[in-house]
Coordinates of C-alpha atoms in Angstrom, one line a residue:
M177 CA 9.8 -3.0 32.1
T178 CA 8.7 -5.8 29.8
L179 CA 8.8 -5.6 26.0
K180 CA 5.0 -5.7 26.1
D181 CA 4.8 -2.6 28.3
K182 CA 7.4 -0.8 26.1
I183 CA 5.4 -1.6 23.0
K184 CA 2.1 -0.3 24.5
I185 CA 3.8 2.9 25.7
K186 CA 5.3 3.6 22.3
L187 CA 2.0 2.9 20.5
A188 CA 0.0 5.0 22.9
D189 CA 2.0 8.0 21.9
D190 CA 2.4 7.3 18.2
Y191 CA -1.0 7.5 16.4
D192 CA 0.7 7.3 13.0
L193 CA 2.3 4.0 13.9
V194 CA -1.0 2.5 15.1
E195 CA -2.7 3.5 11.8
D196 CA 0.2 2.0 9.9
I197 CA -0.1 -1.3 11.8
I198 CA -3.9 -1.4 11.2
L199 CA -3.4 -1.0 7.5
D200 CA -0.4 -3.2 7.3
L201 CA -2.5 -6.0 8.9
G202 CA -4.8 -5.8 5.9
F203 CA -7.7 -3.9 7.4
Y204 CA -9.4 -1.1 5.3
N205 CA -11.5 2.0 5.4
L206 CA -9.7 3.4 8.5
R207 CA -11.3 6.4 10.0
E208 CA -10.3 8.4 13.1
Y209 CA -13.1 9.5 15.5
G210 CA -11.8 11.5 18.4
S211 CA -10.8 8.9 21.0
Y212 CA -10.7 5.9 18.7
W213 CA -10.2 4.5 15.2
R214 CA -12.8 2.5 13.2
F215 CA -12.0 0.2 10.3
G216 CA -13.4 -2.7 8.3
Y217 CA -12.4 -6.3 7.5
D218 CA -11.7 -5.7 3.8
E219 CA -11.5 -3.0 1.2
W220 CA -15.1 -3.3 0.2
S221 CA -16.6 -3.2 3.7
N222 CA -17.6 -0.1 5.8
S223 CA -15.5 1.1 8.8
S224 CA -17.9 0.2 11.6
A225 CA -16.9 -3.4 12.3
L226 CA -13.8 -2.9 14.4
R227 CA -12.5 -0.3 16.8
I228 CA -9.3 0.5 18.7
Y229 CA -9.2 3.1 21.4
K230 CA -6.4 5.6 21.7
G231 CA -4.3 5.5 24.8
S232 CA -5.5 2.2 26.2
L233 CA -5.2 0.5 22.8
S234 CA -8.2 -1.7 23.7
Y235 CA -9.8 -3.4 20.8
K236 CA -13.5 -4.2 20.0
N237 CA -14.7 -6.6 17.4
Y238 CA -18.5 -6.0 17.0
K239 CA -18.9 -9.1 14.7
Y240 CA -16.9 -11.5 16.9
P241 CA -17.1 -10.1 20.5
D242 CA -15.1 -13.1 21.8
K243 CA -12.1 -11.7 20.0
N244 CA -12.2 -8.4 22.0
G245 CA -9.0 -7.5 23.8
D246 CA -6.1 -5.1 23.0
I247 CA -3.9 -4.4 20.0
I248 CA -2.0 -7.6 20.6
S249 CA -5.4 -9.5 20.4
L250 CA -6.1 -7.7 17.1
V251 CA -2.8 -9.0 15.7
Q252 CA -3.5 -12.5 16.9
Y253 CA -7.0 -12.4 15.4
K254 CA -5.9 -11.1 12.0
K255 CA -2.8 -13.2 11.7
S256 CA -4.2 -16.3 13.4
C257 CA -1.0 -16.5 15.4
S258 CA 0.2 -17.0 19.0
F259 CA 0.7 -14.3 21.5
E260 CA 4.5 -14.6 21.0
K261 CA 4.2 -14.2 17.3
A262 CA 1.9 -11.1 17.7
M263 CA 4.4 -9.6 20.1
E264 CA 7.2 -10.3 17.6
Y265 CA 5.3 -8.5 14.8
L266 CA 4.5 -5.5 17.0
A267 CA 8.1 -5.3 18.3
Y268 CA 9.5 -5.1 14.8
K269 CA 6.9 -2.5 13.8
C270 CA 8.0 -0.4 16.8
G271 CA 11.6 -0.6 15.7
Y272 CA 13.0 -2.9 18.4
S273 CA 16.2 -4.8 17.5
E274 CA 16.4 -8.5 16.7
T275 CA 18.3 -9.0 20.0
E276 CA 15.7 -7.3 22.1
V277 CA 12.9 -9.3 20.6
E278 CA 14.8 -12.6 20.9
E279 CA 15.6 -12.0 24.5
S280 CA 12.1 -11.0 25.4
I281 CA 10.2 -13.8 23.6
K282 CA 13.0 -16.3 23.8
V283 CA 13.5 -16.9 20.1
V284 CA 16.3 -19.5 19.9
K285 CA 17.4 -19.4 16.3
P286 CA 18.8 -16.0 15.2
F287 CA 16.6 -14.4 12.6
G288 CA 14.7 -17.7 12.3
S289 CA 11.3 -16.2 12.9
F290 CA 12.1 -13.2 10.6
F291 CA 13.0 -15.5 7.7
K292 CA 10.0 -17.6 8.4
K293 CA 7.8 -14.5 8.2
I294 CA 9.3 -13.6 4.8
K295 CA 8.7 -17.1 3.6
N296 CA 5.0 -16.9 4.7
I297 CA 4.7 -13.6 2.9
K298 CA 6.0 -15.1 -0.3
N299 CA 3.6 -18.1 0.0
D300 CA 0.7 -15.7 0.6
F301 CA 1.6 -13.5 -2.3
H302 CA -0.2 -15.6 -4.8
V303 CA -3.5 -14.4 -6.2
E304 CA -5.7 -16.8 -8.2
P305 CA -5.8 -15.4 -11.7
L306 CA -8.9 -14.9 -13.8
D307 CA -9.4 -16.0 -17.4
D308 CA -7.3 -13.6 -19.5
N309 CA -10.0 -13.6 -22.1
L310 CA -12.3 -12.0 -19.6
I311 CA -10.9 -8.6 -20.5
D312 CA -12.3 -8.9 -24.0
K313 CA -15.8 -8.5 -22.6
Y314 CA -14.9 -4.8 -22.0
R315 CA -14.8 -2.5 -25.0
K316 CA -11.4 -1.2 -26.1
S317 CA -11.7 2.6 -25.9
Y318 CA -9.7 5.8 -25.7
F319 CA -11.0 8.4 -23.3
E320 CA -11.1 12.1 -23.7
L321 CA -11.1 12.6 -20.0
L322 CA -7.7 10.8 -19.7
L323 CA -6.3 12.8 -22.6
L324 CA -7.3 16.0 -20.8
E325 CA -5.5 14.7 -17.7
G326 CA -2.3 14.2 -19.8
I327 CA -2.6 10.5 -20.4
T328 CA -1.7 9.7 -24.0
I329 CA -3.4 7.3 -26.3
E330 CA -0.2 5.3 -26.3
A331 CA -0.4 5.0 -22.5
Q332 CA -4.1 4.0 -22.6
D333 CA -3.2 1.4 -25.2
F334 CA -0.2 0.1 -23.3
F335 CA -2.1 -0.5 -20.1
N336 CA -5.0 -2.0 -22.0
V337 CA -7.6 0.5 -20.7
R338 CA -11.2 -0.5 -21.5
Y339 CA -14.8 0.7 -21.0
D340 CA -17.3 -1.0 -18.8
L341 CA -20.7 -0.6 -20.3
A342 CA -22.6 -1.7 -17.2
S343 CA -21.1 0.9 -14.9
G344 CA -20.1 3.5 -17.4
R345 CA -16.6 3.5 -15.9
I346 CA -13.2 3.4 -17.3
A347 CA -11.9 -0.1 -16.8
I348 CA -8.3 -0.6 -15.7
P349 CA -7.1 -4.2 -15.8
I350 CA -5.0 -5.3 -12.9
Y351 CA -2.2 -7.8 -13.6
K352 CA 0.2 -9.8 -11.6
K353 CA 2.7 -12.4 -12.9
E354 CA -0.1 -15.0 -12.5
G355 CA -2.1 -13.0 -15.1
L356 CA -5.3 -10.9 -14.9
V357 CA -6.5 -10.7 -11.2
G358 CA -9.1 -7.9 -11.2
I359 CA -10.5 -4.8 -12.9
L360 CA -10.6 -1.3 -11.4
G361 CA -13.3 1.1 -12.4
R362 CA -12.6 4.8 -12.6
I363 CA -15.5 7.3 -13.0
N364 CA -15.6 8.7 -16.5
Q365 CA -16.3 12.4 -15.7
R366 CA -14.4 15.3 -14.4
N367 CA -17.0 16.7 -12.1
F368 CA -19.0 14.4 -9.8
D369 CA -20.8 14.5 -6.4
E370 CA -18.6 14.3 -3.4
G371 CA -20.4 11.1 -2.2
V372 CA -19.6 9.3 -5.5
A373 CA -16.5 7.1 -5.3
K374 CA -13.9 8.0 -7.9
Y375 CA -12.6 4.4 -8.0
L376 CA -14.6 1.2 -7.5
P377 CA -13.8 -2.4 -8.2
I378 CA -15.5 -3.8 -11.3
I379 CA -14.0 -7.2 -10.5
P380 CA -12.6 -7.1 -6.9
Y381 CA -9.1 -8.1 -6.1
P382 CA -6.9 -8.0 -2.9
K383 CA -5.2 -4.6 -3.3
S384 CA -2.6 -5.4 -0.6
K385 CA -1.3 -8.3 -2.7
V386 CA -0.9 -6.2 -5.9
L387 CA 1.7 -3.7 -7.0
F388 CA 0.4 -1.9 -10.0
G389 CA 3.0 -1.4 -12.7
E390 CA 5.3 -4.1 -11.4
I391 CA 4.8 -6.3 -14.4
E392 CA 4.9 -3.5 -16.9
N393 CA 7.8 -1.5 -15.5
K394 CA 10.0 -4.1 -13.7
K395 CA 12.9 -4.1 -16.2
Y396 CA 13.2 -0.3 -15.8
I397 CA 13.4 -0.5 -12.0
K398 CA 16.3 -2.9 -11.5
N399 CA 19.4 -0.9 -10.4
N400 CA 17.4 2.3 -10.9
R401 CA 15.2 4.5 -8.8
V402 CA 11.6 3.4 -8.2
Y403 CA 8.8 5.9 -7.4
V404 CA 6.1 4.5 -5.1
V405 CA 2.8 6.3 -5.7
E406 CA -0.8 5.8 -4.6
S407 CA -3.0 5.4 -7.6
E408 CA -2.9 3.3 -10.7
K409 CA -3.7 6.3 -12.8
S410 CA -0.5 8.0 -11.6
V411 CA 1.5 5.1 -13.1
I412 CA -0.2 5.5 -16.4
K413 CA 0.3 9.3 -16.3
A414 CA 4.0 8.8 -15.5
F415 CA 4.3 6.5 -18.6
S416 CA 2.9 9.4 -20.7
M417 CA 5.6 11.6 -19.3
G418 CA 8.4 9.1 -20.0
Y419 CA 8.8 7.6 -16.5
R420 CA 8.8 3.8 -16.6
N421 CA 10.1 3.3 -13.0
V422 CA 6.8 3.9 -11.2
V423 CA 4.6 1.5 -9.2
A424 CA 1.3 2.1 -7.3
L425 CA 0.0 0.8 -4.0
G426 CA -3.7 1.3 -4.7
G427 CA -3.8 3.2 -1.3
N428 CA -1.6 5.3 1.0
S429 CA 0.1 2.5 3.0
I430 CA 2.6 -0.1 1.9
S431 CA 1.6 -3.7 2.7
E432 CA 4.1 -6.4 3.6
F433 CA 3.5 -8.0 0.2
Q434 CA 4.2 -4.7 -1.6
K435 CA 7.4 -4.1 0.4
L436 CA 8.7 -7.5 -0.7
A437 CA 7.6 -6.9 -4.3
I438 CA 9.4 -3.6 -4.4
H439 CA 12.7 -5.0 -3.0
S440 CA 12.5 -8.0 -5.2
M441 CA 12.9 -5.8 -8.2
Y442 CA 16.3 -4.7 -6.8
P443 CA 16.0 -1.0 -7.2
K444 CA 19.0 1.2 -6.3
E445 CA 16.7 3.9 -4.8
I446 CA 13.2 3.7 -3.4
V447 CA 11.3 7.0 -3.3
V448 CA 7.9 7.1 -1.6
A449 CA 5.8 9.8 -3.4
L450 CA 2.3 9.8 -1.9
D451 CA -0.5 12.2 -2.7
E452 CA -1.1 15.7 -1.3
G453 CA -3.3 15.7 1.7
L454 CA -1.4 13.2 3.9
E455 CA 0.5 14.1 7.0
L456 CA 4.2 14.2 6.2
S457 CA 4.9 12.0 9.2
H458 CA 2.8 9.2 7.6
I459 CA 4.7 9.5 4.4
K460 CA 8.0 9.3 6.3
N461 CA 6.8 6.3 8.3
Q462 CA 5.9 4.5 5.0
A463 CA 9.4 5.2 3.6
E464 CA 11.0 4.0 6.9
S465 CA 9.0 0.8 6.8
M466 CA 10.8 -0.1 3.6
K467 CA 14.1 -0.5 5.6
T468 CA 12.9 -3.8 7.3
L469 CA 13.7 -5.9 4.2
N470 CA 17.1 -4.3 3.5
I471 CA 18.6 -7.1 5.5
L472 CA 17.6 -9.6 2.8
F473 CA 18.3 -7.6 -0.3
K474 CA 20.9 -5.4 -1.8
K475 CA 20.6 -2.3 0.4
A476 CA 18.6 0.3 -1.4
K477 CA 18.7 4.0 -0.6
I478 CA 15.3 5.1 0.7
G479 CA 13.6 8.4 0.7
Y480 CA 10.3 10.3 0.3
I481 CA 9.0 13.5 -1.2
D482 CA 7.1 16.1 0.7
P483 CA 3.8 16.8 -1.3
L484 CA 3.8 20.4 -0.2
G485 CA 2.9 22.6 -3.2
L486 CA 0.9 20.0 -5.0
D487 CA -2.7 20.6 -5.9
R488 CA -5.3 19.0 -3.6
K489 CA -5.0 15.2 -3.6
A490 CA -2.5 15.4 -6.5
C491 CA 0.5 13.2 -7.2
I492 CA 3.9 14.5 -8.4
F493 CA 3.0 13.2 -11.9
D494 CA 0.0 15.4 -12.0
M495 CA 2.4 18.4 -12.3
T496 CA 3.7 19.8 -15.5
E497 CA 6.8 18.0 -16.8
E498 CA 9.1 20.8 -15.7
Q499 CA 7.5 21.0 -12.3
C500 CA 7.8 17.3 -11.9
K501 CA 11.5 17.3 -12.8
N502 CA 12.1 19.9 -10.1
K503 CA 10.0 18.2 -7.5
I504 CA 11.8 14.9 -7.8
K505 CA 15.0 16.6 -7.0
E506 CA 13.5 17.3 -3.5
V507 CA 13.9 13.8 -2.2
I508 CA 14.4 13.6 1.6
W509 CA 16.7 10.7 2.2
I510 CA 16.5 8.7 5.4
G511 CA 19.3 6.7 7.1
N512 CA 19.4 3.0 6.4

């Protein structure tokens, strides 16, 4: 049986892994519809442009029909790479060893393609910064809603939270080492219609290339534990509770860029703590995906927290301080 056949058999039986691959490739708005998944090109588009069917793993691109094929074709399309490179990517995602991949696709230099991949990630990590003075167009404010949610004035001030008069939303500036790269808008009311988005970009930015809290909390993470959460608000709330070793994905899947950024801070322990409402298998898969870069960095201990017992769509830092202290003792460690 060829490696291609092995990959397809594994993916046909592992829906969580297929979803992880779709999100890891940088697609967004993933939705499951019975016998297939739908998703969009970017975080601001709807989920009707692309489709992958379960079982067969056939892929349809409604905007570019000439790109239709299977999941390997999808990888080739998104990464603009050869069939061999697409196979290499999928093989690593499926957990096949370096030796198996090299023998199958005839990679001559040991680890050569792996290191080249990491180099490409580093090169692609850059985001063109905005003018830092742009943030001054948004009014400096303190929000009662955030205070009610346990976010202190000190935390709001530290993360430079502002008010966007045009949208009426709380404006959270997004920084990377390059500077200001975007602004996220959070609805400024506790109760709102289900169809209204809680978070919307005021100034869009590539979420998969940002790790919120990295700049602010980096020095507290080296040789320490880092908690990887979903939302930017959770990082700010954690600050209010005295936790400075927290970063946010801006979603529920860890991109290749974010994996590299987390490992580059040299944490001793990496704990994935995603929100309530996700399947535990997905959270475990995200934690296990962090192992792929342990070969390049000081090996970190990796684990995850079961969100069982949290309120609906809540994070561990939405709990009381005492509850949070107890919950973070429940880390499920995985083998490295």
